[in-house]
Amino acid sequence: MLLVSLAVAAEGIVVNSASTQLQEEHYVVNASVGITLNPTLEDVLNKGVPLYFQTEYEIVKPRWYWAYRQMADWFDSSVRLEAKLTYNALTRKYRVTFGSLYQNFSTLPQALAAIGTIRGWPVYDGGYLSKGRQYEARIRMRLDVSKLPKPFQINTIGTQEWDLASEWRPINFVGGE
């Protein structure tokens, strides 16, 4: 029983660390995320089905009457970063794609580490947030099953094997710093 619980704990997504900083007129996020695929996802990936990982970041304000309240409507407080993971059986390489940029890796752990290493991700213009004010943000990463081919989307309904997501990780920072 203990071995089964350890195996389940080893699969998934965990945000190990995250921070928000002002750099050159933009707020940027740096984060370290651990990703481990379960055997079903590894098998699907190795058969040529791409996996999409979405990192979500949002600024929230604590309220006494609500656990979390998003920022005002004039300011879109959430941003997303998408990474695509594919496997090429001919070259036996894994490819990680962020937008139009891509990089190839020899092993799956190397590719997953590249997806989980977020450095200098620009999330907001520096003028959006008040200087010296305390802000709360949160970040998470998840497998985006809506981007899977339709037959796989049907298979994901009601199964935990496809439900791969981290918990929201809070980030506190001061505007303008």
Coordinates of N, CA and C in Angstrom, one line a residue:
M1 N 0.8 -1.2 0.0 CA 0.0 0.0 0.0 C 0.9 1.3 0.0
L2 N 2.0 1.2 0.8 CA 2.9 2.4 0.8 C 3.5 2.6 -0.5
L3 N 3.9 1.6 -1.2 CA 4.5 1.7 -2.5 C 3.6 2.4 -3.5
V4 N 2.3 2.0 -3.5 CA 1.3 2.6 -4.4 C 1.2 4.1 -4.1
S5 N 1.1 4.5 -2.9 CA 0.9 5.9 -2.5 C 2.2 6.7 -2.9
L6 N 3.4 6.1 -2.8 CA 4.6 6.8 -3.2 C 4.6 7.0 -4.7
A7 N 4.1 6.0 -5.5 CA 4.1 6.1 -6.9 C 3.2 7.2 -7.4
V8 N 2.0 7.2 -6.7 CA 1.0 8.3 -7.1 C 1.6 9.7 -6.7
A9 N 2.3 9.8 -5.6 CA 2.8 11.1 -5.2 C 4.0 11.5 -6.2
A10 N 4.6 10.6 -6.8 CA 5.7 10.9 -7.7 C 5.2 11.4 -9.0
E11 N 3.9 11.2 -9.4 CA 3.4 11.7 -10.6 C 2.6 13.0 -10.4
G12 N 2.8 13.9 -11.3 CA 2.0 15.1 -11.2 C 2.9 16.4 -11.4
I13 N 2.3 17.5 -11.0 CA 3.0 18.8 -11.2 C 3.0 19.5 -9.9
V14 N 4.2 20.0 -9.5 CA 4.3 20.8 -8.2 C 5.1 22.0 -8.5
V15 N 4.6 23.2 -8.1 CA 5.3 24.4 -8.2 C 6.2 24.5 -7.0
N16 N 7.5 24.4 -7.3 CA 8.5 24.4 -6.2 C 8.8 25.8 -5.7
S17 N 8.9 26.7 -6.6 CA 9.2 28.1 -6.2 C 8.7 29.0 -7.3
A18 N 8.4 30.3 -6.9 CA 7.9 31.3 -7.8 C 8.1 32.6 -7.2
S19 N 8.4 33.6 -8.1 CA 8.6 35.0 -7.7 C 8.2 35.9 -8.8
T20 N 7.8 37.2 -8.4 CA 7.5 38.2 -9.4 C 8.4 39.4 -9.1
Q21 N 9.0 40.0 -10.1 CA 9.9 41.1 -9.9 C 9.7 42.1 -11.1
L22 N 10.0 43.4 -10.8 CA 10.0 44.4 -11.8 C 11.4 44.4 -12.5
Q23 N 11.4 44.2 -13.8 CA 12.7 44.2 -14.5 C 12.5 45.0 -15.8
E24 N 13.2 46.1 -15.9 CA 13.1 46.9 -17.2 C 11.7 47.2 -17.6
E25 N 10.9 47.9 -16.8 CA 9.6 48.3 -17.1 C 8.5 47.2 -17.3
H26 N 8.9 46.0 -16.9 CA 7.9 44.9 -17.0 C 8.0 44.0 -15.7
Y27 N 6.9 43.5 -15.3 CA 6.9 42.5 -14.2 C 7.1 41.2 -14.8
V28 N 8.1 40.4 -14.3 CA 8.4 39.1 -14.8 C 8.3 38.1 -13.7
V29 N 8.0 36.9 -14.2 CA 7.8 35.7 -13.3 C 9.0 34.8 -13.5
N30 N 9.6 34.3 -12.4 CA 10.5 33.2 -12.4 C 9.9 32.1 -11.6
A31 N 9.9 30.9 -12.1 CA 9.3 29.8 -11.3 C 10.1 28.5 -11.7
S32 N 10.0 27.6 -10.7 CA 10.5 26.2 -10.9 C 9.4 25.3 -10.6
V33 N 9.1 24.4 -11.6 CA 8.0 23.5 -11.5 C 8.5 22.1 -11.8
G34 N 8.1 21.2 -10.9 CA 8.5 19.8 -11.1 C 7.3 19.1 -11.8
I35 N 7.6 18.4 -12.9 CA 6.6 17.7 -13.7 C 7.0 16.2 -13.8
T36 N 6.1 15.3 -13.5 CA 6.3 13.9 -13.7 C 5.1 13.3 -14.4
L37 N 5.3 12.7 -15.5 CA 4.2 12.1 -16.2 C 3.9 10.7 -15.7
N38 N 2.6 10.3 -15.7 CA 2.2 8.9 -15.3 C 2.4 8.0 -16.6
P39 N 2.4 6.7 -16.4 CA 2.7 5.8 -17.5 C 1.7 6.0 -18.7
T40 N 0.5 6.3 -18.5 CA -0.5 6.5 -19.5 C -0.1 7.7 -20.4
L41 N 0.3 8.8 -19.8 CA 0.7 10.0 -20.5 C 2.0 9.8 -21.3
E42 N 2.9 9.1 -20.7 CA 4.2 8.8 -21.3 C 3.9 8.0 -22.6
D43 N 3.1 7.0 -22.5 CA 2.7 6.1 -23.6 C 2.1 6.9 -24.7
V44 N 1.2 7.7 -24.4 CA 0.5 8.5 -25.4 C 1.5 9.5 -26.1
L45 N 2.3 10.1 -25.3 CA 3.4 11.0 -25.9 C 4.3 10.2 -26.8
N46 N 4.8 9.1 -26.4 CA 5.7 8.3 -27.2 C 5.0 7.7 -28.4
K47 N 3.7 7.7 -28.5 CA 3.0 7.3 -29.7 C 2.7 8.5 -30.6
G48 N 3.2 9.7 -30.3 CA 3.1 10.8 -31.2 C 2.0 11.8 -30.9
V49 N 1.4 11.7 -29.8 CA 0.3 12.7 -29.4 C 1.0 13.8 -28.6
P50 N 0.9 15.0 -29.1 CA 1.5 16.2 -28.3 C 0.7 16.4 -27.1
L51 N 1.5 16.8 -26.0 CA 0.9 17.2 -24.8 C 1.1 18.7 -24.6
Y52 N 0.1 19.4 -24.2 CA 0.2 20.9 -24.0 C 0.1 21.2 -22.5
F53 N 1.0 22.0 -22.0 CA 1.0 22.4 -20.6 C 0.8 23.9 -20.6
Q54 N -0.1 24.3 -19.7 CA -0.5 25.7 -19.6 C -0.1 26.2 -18.2
T55 N 0.7 27.3 -18.2 CA 1.0 27.9 -16.9 C 0.1 29.1 -16.8
E56 N -0.6 29.3 -15.7 CA -1.5 30.4 -15.4 C -1.0 31.2 -14.3
Y57 N -1.1 32.5 -14.5 CA -0.6 33.4 -13.5 C -1.7 34.5 -13.3
E58 N -2.0 34.8 -12.1 CA -3.0 35.9 -11.9 C -2.7 36.7 -10.6
I59 N -3.0 38.0 -10.7 CA -2.9 38.8 -9.5 C -4.3 38.8 -8.9
V60 N -4.3 38.6 -7.6 CA -5.6 38.6 -6.8 C -5.4 39.6 -5.6
K61 N -6.6 40.0 -5.1 CA -6.6 40.9 -3.9 C -7.3 40.2 -2.8
P62 N -6.7 40.1 -1.6 CA -7.5 39.5 -0.5 C -8.6 40.4 -0.1
R63 N -9.7 39.8 0.2 CA -10.9 40.5 0.6 C -11.5 39.8 1.9
W64 N -12.0 40.6 2.8 CA -12.5 39.9 4.0 C -13.8 39.2 3.7
Y65 N -14.5 39.6 2.6 CA -15.8 38.9 2.3 C -15.7 37.9 1.2
W66 N -14.5 37.6 0.7 CA -14.3 36.7 -0.4 C -12.8 36.2 -0.3
A67 N -12.6 34.9 -0.4 CA -11.3 34.3 -0.3 C -10.3 35.0 -1.2
Y68 N -10.7 35.0 -2.5 CA -9.8 35.7 -3.5 C -10.7 36.5 -4.4
R69 N -10.3 37.6 -4.8 CA -11.1 38.5 -5.7 C -10.2 39.0 -6.8
Q70 N -10.5 38.7 -8.0 CA -9.6 39.2 -9.1 C -9.6 40.7 -9.1
M71 N -8.6 41.2 -9.7 CA -8.4 42.7 -9.9 C -9.6 43.3 -10.6
A72 N -9.6 44.6 -10.8 CA -10.7 45.3 -11.4 C -10.9 44.9 -12.9
D73 N -12.1 45.1 -13.4 CA -12.4 44.6 -14.8 C -11.5 45.3 -15.8
W74 N -11.1 46.5 -15.6 CA -10.3 47.3 -16.6 C -8.9 46.7 -16.8
F75 N -8.5 45.8 -15.9 CA -7.2 45.2 -15.9 C -7.3 43.7 -15.9
D76 N -6.9 43.1 -17.0 CA -6.9 41.7 -17.1 C -5.8 41.1 -16.2
S77 N -6.2 40.5 -15.1 CA -5.2 40.1 -14.1 C -4.6 38.7 -14.3
S78 N -5.0 38.0 -15.4 CA -4.5 36.7 -15.6 C -3.8 36.6 -16.9
V79 N -2.7 35.9 -17.0 CA -2.0 35.6 -18.2 C -1.6 34.1 -18.3
R80 N -1.4 33.7 -19.5 CA -1.1 32.3 -19.7 C 0.1 32.1 -20.6
L81 N 0.8 31.0 -20.3 CA 2.0 30.6 -21.1 C 1.8 29.2 -21.4
E82 N 1.9 28.9 -22.7 CA 1.7 27.5 -23.2 C 2.9 26.9 -23.7
A83 N 3.1 25.6 -23.3 CA 4.3 24.8 -23.8 C 3.7 23.5 -24.4
K84 N 4.3 23.2 -25.5 CA 3.9 22.0 -26.3 C 5.1 21.0 -26.2
L85 N 4.7 19.7 -25.8 CA 5.7 18.7 -25.7 C 5.4 17.6 -26.7
T86 N 6.3 17.3 -27.6 CA 6.1 16.2 -28.6 C 7.3 15.3 -28.6
Y87 N 7.1 14.1 -29.2 CA 8.1 13.1 -29.3 C 8.2 12.7 -30.8
N88 N 9.4 12.7 -31.3 CA 9.7 12.3 -32.7 C 10.3 10.9 -32.7
A89 N 9.6 9.9 -33.1 CA 10.1 8.5 -33.1 C 11.3 8.3 -34.0
L90 N 11.3 9.0 -35.1 CA 12.5 8.8 -36.0 C 13.8 9.3 -35.5
T91 N 13.8 10.5 -34.8 CA 15.0 11.0 -34.3 C 15.2 10.6 -32.8
R92 N 14.1 10.1 -32.2 CA 14.1 9.7 -30.8 C 14.4 10.9 -29.9
K93 N 13.8 12.0 -30.2 CA 14.0 13.3 -29.5 C 12.7 13.8 -29.1
Y94 N 12.7 14.5 -27.9 CA 11.6 15.2 -27.4 C 11.7 16.7 -27.8
R95 N 10.6 17.3 -28.2 CA 10.7 18.8 -28.6 C 9.8 19.5 -27.7
V96 N 10.3 20.6 -27.1 CA 9.5 21.6 -26.3 C 9.4 22.8 -27.1
T97 N 8.1 23.3 -27.3 CA 7.8 24.5 -28.1 C 7.1 25.5 -27.2
F98 N 7.7 26.7 -27.2 CA 7.0 27.9 -26.5 C 6.8 28.9 -27.7
G99 N 5.5 29.0 -28.1 CA 5.3 29.9 -29.3 C 6.0 29.4 -30.5
S100 N 6.8 30.2 -31.1 CA 7.6 29.8 -32.3 C 9.0 29.3 -31.9
L101 N 9.3 29.4 -30.7 CA 10.7 28.9 -30.3 C 10.6 27.4 -29.8
Y102 N 11.6 26.6 -30.2 CA 11.6 25.2 -29.8 C 13.0 24.8 -29.5
Q103 N 13.0 23.7 -28.8 CA 14.3 23.1 -28.4 C 14.1 21.6 -28.3
N104 N 15.1 20.8 -28.8 CA 15.1 19.4 -28.8 C 15.9 18.8 -27.6
F105 N 15.4 17.7 -27.0 CA 16.0 17.1 -25.9 C 16.1 15.6 -26.1
S106 N 17.2 15.0 -25.6 CA 17.4 13.5 -25.7 C 16.5 12.7 -24.8
T107 N 16.2 13.2 -23.7 CA 15.4 12.4 -22.7 C 14.2 13.2 -22.3
L108 N 13.2 12.4 -21.8 CA 11.9 13.0 -21.3 C 12.2 13.9 -20.1
P109 N 13.0 13.4 -19.1 CA 13.2 14.3 -17.9 C 13.8 15.7 -18.3
Q110 N 14.7 15.7 -19.3 CA 15.3 17.0 -19.7 C 14.2 17.9 -20.3
A111 N 13.3 17.3 -21.1 CA 12.3 18.1 -21.7 C 11.3 18.6 -20.7
L112 N 10.9 17.8 -19.7 CA 10.0 18.2 -18.6 C 10.7 19.3 -17.8
A113 N 12.0 19.2 -17.5 CA 12.7 20.2 -16.8 C 12.7 21.5 -17.5
A114 N 12.8 21.5 -18.8 CA 12.8 22.7 -19.6 C 11.4 23.4 -19.5
I115 N 10.3 22.6 -19.6 CA 9.0 23.2 -19.4 C 8.8 23.8 -18.1
G116 N 9.4 23.1 -17.0 CA 9.2 23.6 -15.7 C 10.1 24.7 -15.2
T117 N 11.0 25.1 -16.1 CA 11.9 26.2 -15.7 C 11.4 27.5 -16.4
I118 N 10.8 28.3 -15.7 CA 10.3 29.6 -16.2 C 11.1 30.7 -15.7
R119 N 11.8 31.4 -16.7 CA 12.7 32.5 -16.3 C 12.3 33.7 -17.2
G120 N 12.1 34.9 -16.5 CA 11.9 36.1 -17.2 C 10.6 36.2 -18.0
W121 N 9.6 35.5 -17.6 CA 8.3 35.5 -18.3 C 7.6 36.9 -18.0
P122 N 7.5 37.8 -19.0 CA 6.9 39.1 -18.8 C 5.4 38.9 -18.7
V123 N 4.8 39.4 -17.6 CA 3.4 39.2 -17.3 C 2.6 40.5 -17.4
Y124 N 3.2 41.6 -16.9 CA 2.5 42.9 -16.9 C 3.5 44.0 -17.2
D125 N 2.9 45.1 -17.7 CA 3.7 46.3 -17.9 C 3.9 47.0 -16.6
G126 N 5.0 47.6 -16.3 CA 5.4 48.2 -15.1 C 4.4 49.2 -14.6
G127 N 3.7 49.9 -15.5 CA 2.8 51.0 -15.1 C 1.4 50.5 -14.6
Y128 N 1.1 49.2 -14.7 CA -0.2 48.8 -14.3 C -0.4 48.7 -12.8
L129 N 0.7 48.5 -12.0 CA 0.6 48.3 -10.6 C 1.2 49.5 -9.8
S130 N 0.5 49.8 -8.7 CA 1.0 50.9 -7.9 C 2.3 50.6 -7.2
K131 N 3.1 51.6 -7.2 CA 4.5 51.5 -6.6 C 4.3 51.4 -5.0
G132 N 5.0 50.5 -4.4 CA 5.0 50.4 -3.0 C 3.8 49.6 -2.4
R133 N 2.9 49.2 -3.2 CA 1.7 48.5 -2.7 C 1.9 47.0 -2.7
Q134 N 1.4 46.3 -1.7 CA 1.6 44.9 -1.6 C 0.5 44.2 -2.5
Y135 N 1.0 43.2 -3.2 CA 0.1 42.5 -4.1 C 0.2 41.0 -3.8
E136 N -0.8 40.3 -4.1 CA -0.8 38.9 -4.1 C -1.1 38.3 -5.5
A137 N -0.3 37.3 -5.8 CA -0.5 36.7 -7.1 C -0.5 35.2 -6.8
R138 N -0.8 34.4 -7.8 CA -0.8 33.0 -7.7 C -0.5 32.4 -9.1
I139 N 0.1 31.2 -9.0 CA 0.6 30.6 -10.3 C 0.3 29.1 -10.2
R140 N 0.0 28.5 -11.3 CA -0.2 27.0 -11.4 C 0.1 26.6 -12.8
M141 N 0.4 25.3 -12.9 CA 0.6 24.7 -14.2 C -0.3 23.5 -14.3
R142 N -0.8 23.2 -15.5 CA -1.7 22.1 -15.7 C -1.5 21.5 -17.2
L143 N -1.9 20.3 -17.3 CA -2.0 19.7 -18.6 C -3.3 20.2 -19.3
D144 N -3.2 20.7 -20.5 CA -4.4 21.3 -21.1 C -5.0 20.2 -22.0
V145 N -6.0 19.5 -21.5 CA -6.6 18.4 -22.2 C -7.5 18.9 -23.4
S146 N -7.9 20.1 -23.3 CA -8.7 20.7 -24.4 C -8.0 20.7 -25.8
K147 N -6.6 20.7 -25.7 CA -5.8 20.7 -26.9 C -5.5 19.3 -27.5
L148 N -5.9 18.3 -26.8 CA -5.7 16.9 -27.2 C -6.6 16.6 -28.4
P149 N -6.3 15.7 -29.3 CA -7.2 15.2 -30.3 C -8.5 14.8 -29.7
K150 N -9.6 15.0 -30.4 CA -11.0 14.7 -29.9 C -11.1 13.3 -29.3
P151 N -10.6 12.2 -29.9 CA -10.8 10.9 -29.3 C -10.2 10.8 -27.9
F152 N -9.1 11.5 -27.7 CA -8.4 11.5 -26.4 C -9.2 12.4 -25.4
Q153 N -9.8 13.5 -25.9 CA -10.6 14.3 -25.0 C -11.8 13.5 -24.4
I154 N -12.4 12.6 -25.2 CA -13.4 11.8 -24.7 C -12.9 10.8 -23.6
N155 N -11.7 10.3 -23.8 CA -11.1 9.4 -22.9 C -10.8 10.0 -21.5
T156 N -10.6 11.3 -21.6 CA -10.2 12.0 -20.3 C -11.3 12.2 -19.4
I157 N -12.5 12.1 -19.8 CA -13.7 12.4 -19.0 C -13.8 11.3 -17.9
G158 N -13.7 11.8 -16.6 CA -13.9 10.9 -15.5 C -12.7 10.1 -15.1
T159 N -11.5 10.3 -15.7 CA -10.3 9.6 -15.3 C -9.3 10.5 -14.7
Q160 N -8.6 9.9 -13.7 CA -7.6 10.7 -13.0 C -6.3 10.7 -13.7
E161 N -6.1 9.8 -14.6 CA -4.8 9.7 -15.3 C -4.5 10.9 -16.2
W162 N -5.5 11.6 -16.6 CA -5.4 12.8 -17.5 C -5.5 14.1 -16.7
D163 N -5.8 14.0 -15.4 CA -6.0 15.2 -14.6 C -4.6 15.5 -13.9
L164 N -3.8 16.2 -14.6 CA -2.5 16.6 -14.2 C -2.4 18.1 -14.0
A165 N -2.4 18.5 -12.8 CA -2.4 20.0 -12.5 C -1.7 20.2 -11.1
S166 N -1.1 21.3 -11.0 CA -0.5 21.7 -9.7 C -1.6 22.5 -8.9
E167 N -1.3 22.6 -7.6 CA -2.1 23.5 -6.8 C -1.7 24.9 -7.1
W168 N -2.6 25.9 -6.8 CA -2.2 27.3 -6.9 C -1.1 27.6 -5.9
R169 N -0.1 28.2 -6.3 CA 1.0 28.6 -5.4 C 0.9 30.1 -5.2
P170 N 0.8 30.6 -4.0 CA 0.7 32.1 -3.8 C 2.1 32.7 -3.9
I171 N 2.1 34.0 -4.4 CA 3.3 34.8 -4.6 C 2.9 36.2 -4.0
N172 N 3.7 36.6 -3.0 CA 3.5 38.0 -2.5 C 4.6 38.9 -3.0
F173 N 4.3 40.1 -3.5 CA 5.3 41.0 -3.9 C 4.8 42.4 -3.7
V174 N 5.8 43.4 -3.8 CA 5.5 44.8 -3.7 C 5.6 45.4 -5.0
G175 N 4.6 46.2 -5.4 CA 4.7 46.9 -6.7 C 5.9 47.9 -6.8
G176 N 6.5 47.9 -8.0 CA 7.6 48.8 -8.2 C 9.0 48.3 -7.7
E177 N 9.0 47.1 -7.1 CA 10.3 46.5 -6.6 C 10.7 45.3 -7.4

